[in-house]
Amino acid sequence: MNKVDVLLGLQWGDEGKGKVVDFLAPGYDVIARFQGGPNAGHTLVFEGNKFVLHTIPSGIFRKGIHNFIGQGVVLDPVVFAKELALISNSVERIDKRLHIAKGVHLILPTHRLLDAASETSKGKAKIGSTLKGIGPAYMDKTGRNGFRAGDLLTADWKEKYEQLKRKHLHLLQNFDVKIDFNMPELEEEFFDAVEVLKSIPFVNGVSYMQNALKEGKRILAEGAQGTLLDINSGTYPFVTSSTTTAAGACIGLGIAPSQIGEVTGITKAYTTRVGSGPFPTELFDDTAAYLAEKGNEYGATTGRPRRCGWLDMTALRYAVKINGVSKLCLMKADVMSGLPEIKAATAYEIDGQITEDMPFDLNIKNLKPVYTSFEPWNEDLSRIRKFEDFPPSFVRYIQFIEQNTGVRVSLVSTGPDREQTVFSGS
Ligand code: IMP
């Protein structure tokens, strides 16, 4: 029986997963999203077009490939309907190319209001949520109150919706902050979007996956966010609400750990983070400005500027380990060309002690990264299409990453376009 390959982010999200999924998609029959929701923003650039996908898997633009949204995802019908409208000119018969698990939980308008109220009431301690209603929707899921896509197929779904809405409105009153909203407007938009959502086939998600495997389909599970935003293993509490690690592919798709095949981990050649939370290798100097500017480091979902810093090998080794990464993709290497110096942190110093392990809490004042320096490279990498053509100093940087993580770099991205990809072929 075939196995499910997994592709996921090894940092704090925004590593460029969408581009790699789109690039690798021709080798697969099915691309499946397994967690997260419209907090994600997967950017795809090809043939002069640019699309940002929030909910729909990144295989949607490749003919003959099926796309699947698994039970681990939370879906906002309003965002989904807008996304569908944007891609409808480029994708024919989307109802034949996309399936949604009945177990997907829906984000209601009141989930978004609760997210805003919860985040605002935290004041300085806010986590920098994308405010898409992710946390409250997953809270209802684990609280056994959630509203699932499959519920829309029942006769009394509006009653269930009303019940949950009433609970949310009641909860909203308990926050110190006041959130302005127009419920009739929000509901009109929501109910219209629900009708659009219902035009896509809902399926028994676990059967869909197990049958696809039995039929010998080649499946790629596409992660959203990144390992360090994982609810269990990330930099809690500055994390998202889902399981962003390889284990999330099992629970979010309904497959066994033994049904996981290759795990491809995506990392930028440096590090970025959007929102609050610890970031030991963060830079506040000209290098940060250079990376942000040249790398166009602004959130694909919120437009917020991303914080930038050096590659953090302690965090990367940790991510490689807990995901069982078997291949690495190195993104945005072209952005680092022309920097006067290049560094990566190989360990942390905590109270004078050097550690190569990820501490329980990264958010501690007396933690300092231990850096190693690399010879910089000036060559423009954006036109390079073969490994052999990379400048020697960049090759040494790749080799350092491979030796330090024990994993081979199989793909290097040298620009946003599908074409700007240097692939080892396996
Ligand atoms: P939430 O998932 O929207 O509640 O956001 C929780 C934290 O995860 C915040 O720090 C967000 O900035 C971060 N986050 C959520 N989704 C993404 C993403 O797709 N890329 C990068 N950061 C994200």
Short mmCIF file of C-alpha atoms and ligand atoms in Angstrom, two decimals:
data_model
loop_
_atom_site.label_atom_id
_atom_site.label_comp_id
_atom_site.label_asym_id
_atom_site.label_seq_id
_atom_site.Cartn_x
_atom_site.Cartn_y
_atom_site.Cartn_z
CA MET A 1 0.00 0.00 0.00
CA ASN A 2 1.20 3.51 -0.77
CA LYS A 3 2.08 5.89 2.03
CA VAL A 4 1.22 9.53 2.56
CA ASP A 5 4.15 11.92 2.13
CA VAL A 6 4.04 14.99 4.36
CA LEU A 7 5.32 18.46 3.61
CA LEU A 8 5.46 20.95 6.46
CA GLY A 9 7.13 24.08 7.82
CA LEU A 10 10.00 23.78 10.28
CA GLN A 11 9.96 27.34 11.61
CA TRP A 12 7.23 29.81 12.61
CA GLY A 13 5.31 29.50 9.33
CA ASP A 14 5.66 31.39 6.06
CA GLU A 15 8.51 29.13 4.90
CA GLY A 16 7.13 28.87 1.35
CA LYS A 17 5.22 25.59 1.63
CA GLY A 18 2.67 26.59 -1.03
CA LYS A 19 5.36 27.05 -3.65
CA VAL A 20 6.96 23.67 -2.92
CA VAL A 21 3.61 21.82 -2.86
CA ASP A 22 2.73 23.37 -6.22
CA PHE A 23 6.16 22.38 -7.58
CA LEU A 24 5.97 18.78 -6.33
CA ALA A 25 2.25 18.33 -7.12
CA PRO A 26 2.76 16.67 -10.55
CA GLY A 27 4.30 13.68 -8.70
CA TYR A 28 1.05 13.15 -6.74
CA ASP A 29 -2.61 12.28 -7.35
CA VAL A 30 -4.00 13.96 -4.23
CA ILE A 31 -2.93 17.00 -2.20
CA ALA A 32 -4.49 17.07 1.27
CA ARG A 33 -4.60 19.87 3.87
CA PHE A 34 -4.63 18.44 7.39
CA GLN A 35 -4.79 21.29 9.91
CA GLY A 36 -5.12 25.02 10.48
CA GLY A 37 -7.51 27.30 8.69
CA PRO A 38 -7.60 30.68 6.98
CA ASN A 39 -4.79 31.90 9.25
CA ALA A 40 -2.58 30.31 6.57
CA GLY A 41 -1.61 32.11 3.38
CA HIS A 42 0.10 29.99 0.74
CA THR A 43 1.46 32.13 -2.09
CA LEU A 44 1.82 30.65 -5.59
CA VAL A 45 3.42 32.43 -8.52
CA PHE A 46 3.36 30.99 -12.04
CA GLU A 47 2.95 32.13 -15.63
CA GLY A 48 2.78 35.77 -14.53
CA ASN A 49 -0.05 35.10 -12.03
CA LYS A 50 0.04 35.31 -8.26
CA PHE A 51 -2.51 33.59 -6.00
CA VAL A 52 -2.72 33.47 -2.23
CA LEU A 53 -4.59 30.40 -0.96
CA HIS A 54 -5.89 30.31 2.61
CA THR A 55 -7.97 27.14 2.73
CA ILE A 56 -7.79 25.37 -0.61
CA PRO A 57 -4.77 23.04 -1.04
CA SER A 58 -1.92 24.27 -3.24
CA GLY A 59 -2.44 21.51 -5.82
CA ILE A 60 -5.58 23.15 -7.17
CA PHE A 61 -3.85 24.75 -10.18
CA ARG A 62 -2.43 21.45 -11.47
CA LYS A 63 -4.74 19.60 -13.86
CA GLY A 64 -5.62 16.02 -12.95
CA ILE A 65 -4.76 16.43 -9.27
CA HIS A 66 -7.39 16.01 -6.56
CA ASN A 67 -7.40 18.28 -3.56
CA PHE A 68 -8.76 17.33 -0.17
CA ILE A 69 -9.47 19.26 3.02
CA GLY A 70 -9.19 16.87 5.97
CA GLN A 71 -11.01 16.72 9.29
CA GLY A 72 -8.18 18.50 11.15
CA VAL A 73 -8.89 21.77 9.32
CA VAL A 74 -11.15 24.60 10.49
CA LEU A 75 -12.84 26.30 7.55
CA ASP A 76 -14.47 29.72 7.34
CA PRO A 77 -17.16 29.57 4.63
CA VAL A 78 -16.82 33.33 4.05
CA VAL A 79 -13.09 33.15 3.33
CA PHE A 80 -13.61 29.95 1.34
CA ALA A 81 -16.27 31.51 -0.92
CA LYS A 82 -14.03 34.51 -1.65
CA GLU A 83 -11.11 32.21 -2.43
CA LEU A 84 -13.24 30.13 -4.75
CA ALA A 85 -14.41 33.25 -6.61
CA LEU A 86 -10.79 34.39 -7.07
CA ILE A 87 -9.59 31.12 -8.59
CA SER A 88 -12.75 30.23 -10.53
CA ASN A 89 -11.40 31.75 -13.77
CA SER A 90 -8.22 29.67 -13.53
CA VAL A 91 -9.64 26.32 -12.38
CA GLU A 92 -12.33 24.44 -14.29
CA ARG A 93 -14.93 22.22 -12.58
CA ILE A 94 -13.57 22.77 -9.12
CA ASP A 95 -16.36 20.58 -7.69
CA LYS A 96 -14.63 17.62 -9.40
CA ARG A 97 -11.18 18.60 -8.11
CA LEU A 98 -11.87 19.39 -4.45
CA HIS A 99 -13.43 17.34 -1.67
CA ILE A 100 -14.08 18.35 1.92
CA ALA A 101 -14.22 15.99 4.90
CA LYS A 102 -17.55 16.14 6.71
CA GLY A 103 -15.54 16.33 9.93
CA VAL A 104 -14.06 19.76 9.07
CA HIS A 105 -15.12 22.28 11.72
CA LEU A 106 -16.63 25.55 10.54
CA ILE A 107 -15.60 28.98 11.74
CA LEU A 108 -18.76 30.98 12.46
CA PRO A 109 -18.84 34.80 12.38
CA THR A 110 -19.07 34.78 16.19
CA HIS A 111 -15.81 32.76 16.41
CA ARG A 112 -14.08 35.70 14.74
CA LEU A 113 -15.68 38.12 17.23
CA LEU A 114 -14.54 35.97 20.15
CA ASP A 115 -11.00 35.88 18.73
CA ALA A 116 -10.95 39.68 18.57
CA ALA A 117 -12.35 40.04 22.10
CA SER A 118 -9.95 37.48 23.56
CA GLU A 119 -6.88 38.97 21.87
CA THR A 120 -7.76 42.60 22.70
CA SER A 121 -8.43 41.74 26.33
CA LYS A 122 -4.92 40.26 26.64
CA GLY A 123 -3.37 43.72 26.16
CA LYS A 124 0.41 43.51 26.04
CA ALA A 125 0.33 39.72 26.46
CA LYS A 126 -1.47 39.20 23.15
CA ILE A 127 -0.11 36.43 20.93
CA GLY A 128 -0.57 38.33 17.70
CA SER A 129 -3.35 36.09 16.39
CA THR A 130 -4.43 36.54 12.78
CA LEU A 131 -7.95 37.08 14.25
CA LYS A 132 -9.50 34.61 11.83
CA GLY A 133 -11.40 32.78 14.58
CA ILE A 134 -8.99 29.84 14.69
CA GLY A 135 -8.55 29.57 18.49
CA PRO A 136 -12.29 29.81 19.33
CA ALA A 137 -13.22 27.30 16.58
CA TYR A 138 -10.69 24.73 17.88
CA MET A 139 -11.88 25.46 21.45
CA ASP A 140 -15.41 24.52 20.42
CA LYS A 141 -14.02 21.42 18.72
CA THR A 142 -12.21 20.16 21.83
CA GLY A 143 -15.10 21.39 24.00
CA ARG A 144 -17.40 19.09 21.98
CA ASN A 145 -19.57 22.02 20.88
CA GLY A 146 -18.23 22.47 17.35
CA PHE A 147 -20.18 22.86 14.15
CA ARG A 148 -18.98 20.53 11.38
CA ALA A 149 -19.34 20.73 7.62
CA GLY A 150 -21.35 17.49 7.77
CA ASP A 151 -23.89 19.21 10.05
CA LEU A 152 -24.91 21.36 7.07
CA LEU A 153 -26.41 18.25 5.52
CA THR A 154 -28.88 17.78 8.39
CA ALA A 155 -32.39 19.28 8.48
CA ASP A 156 -31.89 21.10 11.79
CA TRP A 157 -28.51 22.69 11.12
CA LYS A 158 -29.84 26.23 11.56
CA GLU A 159 -31.00 25.36 15.09
CA LYS A 160 -27.56 24.02 15.92
CA TYR A 161 -26.03 27.19 14.49
CA GLU A 162 -28.37 29.42 16.55
CA GLN A 163 -27.53 27.52 19.72
CA LEU A 164 -23.80 27.99 19.21
CA LYS A 165 -24.23 31.63 18.23
CA ARG A 166 -26.22 32.28 21.45
CA LYS A 167 -23.44 30.72 23.50
CA HIS A 168 -20.86 32.89 21.74
CA LEU A 169 -22.86 36.11 22.21
CA HIS A 170 -23.17 35.27 25.88
CA LEU A 171 -19.41 34.66 26.15
CA LEU A 172 -18.68 37.95 24.39
CA GLN A 173 -20.42 39.83 27.20
CA ASN A 174 -17.91 38.47 29.70
CA PHE A 175 -14.93 40.25 28.14
CA ASP A 176 -13.87 43.68 29.43
CA VAL A 177 -13.54 44.94 25.88
CA LYS A 178 -16.42 45.82 23.59
CA ILE A 179 -16.34 44.53 20.02
CA ASP A 180 -18.54 46.36 17.49
CA PHE A 181 -20.38 44.19 15.00
CA ASN A 182 -23.46 44.06 12.83
CA MET A 183 -24.94 40.59 13.25
CA PRO A 184 -27.47 40.70 10.37
CA GLU A 185 -24.69 41.73 7.94
CA LEU A 186 -22.32 39.06 9.23
CA GLU A 187 -25.03 36.42 8.97
CA GLU A 188 -26.12 37.38 5.48
CA GLU A 189 -22.52 36.99 4.31
CA PHE A 190 -22.16 33.71 6.23
CA PHE A 191 -25.35 32.07 4.92
CA ASP A 192 -24.55 33.08 1.33
CA ALA A 193 -21.08 31.58 1.75
CA VAL A 194 -22.52 28.36 3.22
CA GLU A 195 -24.47 27.87 -0.01
CA VAL A 196 -21.22 28.24 -2.00
CA LEU A 197 -19.50 25.76 0.32
CA LYS A 198 -22.30 23.24 -0.25
CA SER A 199 -21.46 23.23 -3.98
CA ILE A 200 -18.30 21.27 -3.12
CA PRO A 201 -18.77 17.56 -2.31
CA PHE A 202 -18.54 16.63 1.38
CA VAL A 203 -17.14 13.14 1.99
CA ASN A 204 -16.40 10.75 4.84
CA GLY A 205 -12.82 11.95 5.26
CA VAL A 206 -11.30 8.81 6.76
CA SER A 207 -12.82 6.57 4.06
CA TYR A 208 -11.68 9.00 1.36
CA MET A 209 -8.08 8.76 2.54
CA GLN A 210 -8.05 5.02 3.23
CA ASN A 211 -9.68 4.22 -0.13
CA ALA A 212 -7.28 6.51 -1.97
CA LEU A 213 -4.36 4.65 -0.35
CA LYS A 214 -5.89 1.27 -1.17
CA GLU A 215 -6.27 2.34 -4.80
CA GLY A 216 -2.56 3.17 -4.91
CA LYS A 217 -3.00 6.95 -5.12
CA ARG A 218 0.09 9.00 -4.38
CA ILE A 219 -0.84 11.49 -1.65
CA LEU A 220 0.94 14.57 -0.34
CA ALA A 221 -0.25 16.05 2.97
CA GLU A 222 0.26 19.81 3.00
CA GLY A 223 0.89 21.42 6.38
CA ALA A 224 0.08 25.00 7.33
CA GLN A 225 1.90 27.31 9.79
CA GLY A 226 5.10 25.75 11.16
CA THR A 227 6.50 23.37 13.76
CA LEU A 228 7.31 26.11 16.27
CA LEU A 229 3.65 27.19 16.19
CA ASP A 230 2.45 23.67 17.11
CA ILE A 231 -0.01 23.62 20.02
CA ASN A 232 1.98 20.90 21.88
CA SER A 233 5.59 21.25 20.76
CA GLY A 234 5.77 24.92 19.74
CA THR A 235 6.73 28.04 21.68
CA TYR A 236 3.62 27.96 23.86
CA PRO A 237 1.60 30.13 24.47
CA PHE A 238 2.71 31.96 21.32
CA VAL A 239 1.41 29.22 19.05
CA THR A 240 -1.60 28.40 16.94
CA SER A 241 -4.32 25.96 18.02
CA SER A 242 -3.59 22.96 15.81
CA THR A 243 -1.03 20.17 15.47
CA THR A 244 1.31 21.51 12.81
CA THR A 245 3.78 18.63 13.10
CA ALA A 246 3.83 15.36 11.11
CA ALA A 247 1.61 13.78 13.78
CA GLY A 248 -1.05 16.30 12.71
CA ALA A 249 -1.25 14.59 9.32
CA CYS A 250 -2.40 11.40 11.07
CA ILE A 251 -5.11 12.99 13.19
CA GLY A 252 -6.10 15.55 10.57
CA LEU A 253 -6.54 13.04 7.77
CA GLY A 254 -7.41 9.84 9.63
CA ILE A 255 -4.33 7.80 8.77
CA ALA A 256 -2.03 5.68 10.92
CA PRO A 257 1.57 6.69 11.83
CA SER A 258 2.72 3.66 9.81
CA GLN A 259 0.98 5.17 6.75
CA ILE A 260 3.33 8.18 6.72
CA GLY A 261 6.08 8.04 4.09
CA GLU A 262 8.62 10.79 3.34
CA VAL A 263 8.50 13.92 5.48
CA THR A 264 9.76 16.98 3.64
CA GLY A 265 10.62 19.91 5.90
CA ILE A 266 10.67 23.47 4.59
CA THR A 267 12.96 26.10 6.05
CA LYS A 268 14.01 29.54 4.93
CA ALA A 269 17.75 30.17 4.70
CA TYR A 270 17.13 32.64 7.55
CA THR A 271 14.26 32.92 10.05
CA THR A 272 11.10 35.00 10.22
CA ARG A 273 8.26 35.25 12.68
CA VAL A 274 5.01 37.16 12.51
CA GLY A 275 3.09 38.01 15.67
CA SER A 276 4.44 37.97 19.22
CA GLY A 277 6.61 35.46 21.02
CA PRO A 278 10.25 34.52 21.57
CA PHE A 279 12.69 34.64 18.64
CA PRO A 280 16.30 34.25 19.92
CA THR A 281 18.07 35.04 16.63
CA GLU A 282 15.92 38.09 15.80
CA LEU A 283 17.85 41.04 14.33
CA PHE A 284 17.02 44.71 14.72
CA ASP A 285 19.76 46.14 12.50
CA ASP A 286 20.42 46.82 8.81
CA THR A 287 20.51 43.07 8.09
CA ALA A 288 16.93 42.71 9.39
CA ALA A 289 15.84 45.60 7.17
CA TYR A 290 17.71 44.08 4.18
CA LEU A 291 16.05 40.66 4.63
CA ALA A 292 12.60 42.18 5.18
CA GLU A 293 12.87 44.44 2.15
CA LYS A 294 14.49 42.04 -0.30
CA GLY A 295 12.50 39.05 0.96
CA ASN A 296 9.23 41.01 0.89
CA GLU A 297 8.59 39.79 4.42
CA TYR A 298 4.97 40.79 4.94
CA GLY A 299 2.27 38.33 6.07
CA ALA A 300 0.30 36.80 3.17
CA THR A 301 -2.88 36.75 5.29
CA THR A 302 -2.64 39.89 7.41
CA GLY A 303 -0.04 42.02 5.57
CA ARG A 304 1.81 42.47 8.88
CA PRO A 305 5.61 42.95 8.63
CA ARG A 306 7.51 39.83 9.61
CA ARG A 307 10.33 39.91 12.16
CA CYS A 308 13.63 38.67 10.60
CA GLY A 309 16.79 37.01 11.95
CA TRP A 310 19.50 34.40 11.39
CA LEU A 311 18.89 30.70 10.95
CA ASP A 312 18.50 28.98 14.32
CA MET A 313 19.96 25.47 14.13
CA THR A 314 18.78 24.44 17.62
CA ALA A 315 15.20 25.12 16.59
CA LEU A 316 15.77 23.50 13.18
CA ARG A 317 17.31 20.31 14.62
CA TYR A 318 14.39 20.11 17.08
CA ALA A 319 11.88 20.47 14.23
CA VAL A 320 13.70 17.86 12.11
CA LYS A 321 13.65 15.42 15.04
CA ILE A 322 10.02 15.71 16.11
CA ASN A 323 8.73 15.52 12.54
CA GLY A 324 11.05 12.75 11.38
CA VAL A 325 12.13 14.93 8.45
CA SER A 326 13.75 12.93 5.66
CA LYS A 327 14.36 15.76 3.14
CA LEU A 328 14.90 19.49 3.46
CA CYS A 329 13.87 22.34 1.17
CA LEU A 330 15.83 25.56 1.57
CA MET A 331 13.85 28.66 0.66
CA LYS A 332 14.72 32.27 -0.13
CA ALA A 333 18.46 31.65 -0.39
CA ASP A 334 18.56 34.37 -3.08
CA VAL A 335 17.50 36.97 -0.49
CA MET A 336 20.79 36.54 1.43
CA SER A 337 23.01 37.31 -1.60
CA GLY A 338 24.92 40.54 -1.07
CA LEU A 339 24.84 40.59 2.74
CA PRO A 340 28.26 41.64 4.18
CA GLU A 341 28.19 38.77 6.69
CA ILE A 342 26.17 35.60 7.24
CA LYS A 343 25.62 33.85 10.55
CA ALA A 344 23.66 30.94 11.98
CA ALA A 345 23.12 30.06 15.64
CA THR A 346 24.34 26.56 16.49
CA ALA A 347 23.41 26.48 20.19
CA TYR A 348 22.01 28.61 23.03
CA GLU A 349 23.85 29.93 26.05
CA ILE A 350 21.62 29.97 29.13
CA ASP A 351 23.14 31.39 32.34
CA GLY A 352 26.63 30.66 30.98
CA GLN A 353 25.78 27.03 30.08
CA ILE A 354 25.80 25.98 26.42
CA THR A 355 22.91 23.80 25.31
CA GLU A 356 22.13 22.30 21.92
CA ASP A 357 18.66 21.25 23.03
CA MET A 358 15.46 23.22 22.78
CA PRO A 359 14.62 24.53 26.27
CA PHE A 360 11.14 24.10 27.79
CA ASP A 361 10.57 27.85 27.45
CA LEU A 362 12.31 29.95 24.80
CA ASN A 363 10.85 33.06 26.36
CA ILE A 364 13.59 33.58 28.93
CA LYS A 365 15.70 36.72 29.25
CA ASN A 366 19.07 35.09 29.92
CA LEU A 367 19.10 33.02 26.72
CA LYS A 368 21.65 34.03 24.07
CA PRO A 369 22.29 32.39 20.69
CA VAL A 370 25.82 31.08 20.01
CA TYR A 371 26.73 32.08 16.46
CA THR A 372 29.01 30.76 13.77
CA SER A 373 29.91 32.92 10.75
CA PHE A 374 29.96 32.04 7.06
CA GLU A 375 31.68 33.54 4.09
CA PRO A 376 28.96 35.58 2.33
CA TRP A 377 28.06 35.24 -1.33
CA ASN A 378 27.35 38.09 -3.75
CA GLU A 379 26.17 36.16 -6.79
CA ASP A 380 22.56 36.55 -7.89
CA LEU A 381 21.07 33.09 -7.25
CA SER A 382 17.70 33.86 -8.80
CA ARG A 383 18.67 32.66 -12.29
CA ILE A 384 20.47 29.50 -11.19
CA ARG A 385 18.70 26.24 -12.09
CA LYS A 386 21.36 23.60 -11.25
CA PHE A 387 23.09 22.69 -7.96
CA GLU A 388 26.48 22.70 -9.74
CA ASP A 389 26.11 26.40 -10.57
CA PHE A 390 25.76 27.61 -6.99
CA PRO A 391 28.70 29.71 -5.71
CA PRO A 392 31.08 27.75 -3.40
CA SER A 393 30.31 29.84 -0.30
CA PHE A 394 26.59 29.12 -0.68
CA VAL A 395 27.34 25.41 -1.22
CA ARG A 396 29.25 25.45 2.09
CA TYR A 397 26.21 27.00 3.81
CA ILE A 398 24.02 24.18 2.42
CA GLN A 399 26.56 21.56 3.52
CA PHE A 400 26.65 23.07 7.02
CA ILE A 401 22.82 22.77 7.26
CA GLU A 402 22.96 19.17 6.02
CA GLN A 403 25.69 18.15 8.44
CA ASN A 404 24.12 19.94 11.39
CA THR A 405 20.67 18.42 10.86
CA GLY A 406 21.75 15.10 9.37
CA VAL A 407 19.26 15.61 6.51
CA ARG A 408 19.87 16.21 2.80
CA VAL A 409 18.76 19.46 1.14
CA SER A 410 16.87 18.20 -1.91
CA LEU A 411 15.42 21.47 -3.16
CA VAL A 412 16.63 25.07 -3.11
CA SER A 413 14.25 27.89 -4.01
CA THR A 414 15.86 30.93 -5.57
CA GLY A 415 12.78 33.11 -6.12
CA PRO A 416 8.99 33.10 -5.87
CA ASP A 417 8.31 31.69 -9.35
CA ARG A 418 7.64 27.98 -9.97
CA GLU A 419 10.60 28.10 -12.39
CA GLN A 420 13.03 29.43 -9.78
CA THR A 421 13.59 26.05 -8.20
CA VAL A 422 16.75 23.95 -8.07
CA PHE A 423 15.72 20.34 -7.44
CA SER A 424 17.95 17.31 -6.97
CA GLY A 425 15.24 15.17 -8.56
CA SER A 426 14.43 13.12 -5.45
P1 IMP B 1 -3.81 32.25 15.11
O1 IMP B 1 -3.57 30.87 14.68
O2 IMP B 1 -4.39 33.11 14.02
O3 IMP B 1 -4.62 32.36 16.36
O4 IMP B 1 -2.40 32.93 15.46
C1 IMP B 1 -1.57 32.41 16.50
C2 IMP B 1 -0.11 32.73 16.22
O5 IMP B 1 0.28 31.98 15.06
C3 IMP B 1 0.18 34.19 15.89
O6 IMP B 1 1.47 34.52 16.37
C4 IMP B 1 0.16 34.22 14.38
O7 IMP B 1 0.94 35.28 13.85
C5 IMP B 1 0.77 32.86 14.07
N1 IMP B 1 0.30 32.35 12.77
C6 IMP B 1 -0.88 31.78 12.49
N2 IMP B 1 -0.92 31.39 11.20
C7 IMP B 1 0.25 31.71 10.66
C8 IMP B 1 0.83 31.53 9.36
O8 IMP B 1 0.24 30.96 8.44
N3 IMP B 1 2.10 32.00 9.20
C9 IMP B 1 2.80 32.58 10.19
N4 IMP B 1 2.31 32.75 11.42
C10 IMP B 1 1.05 32.33 11.65
#
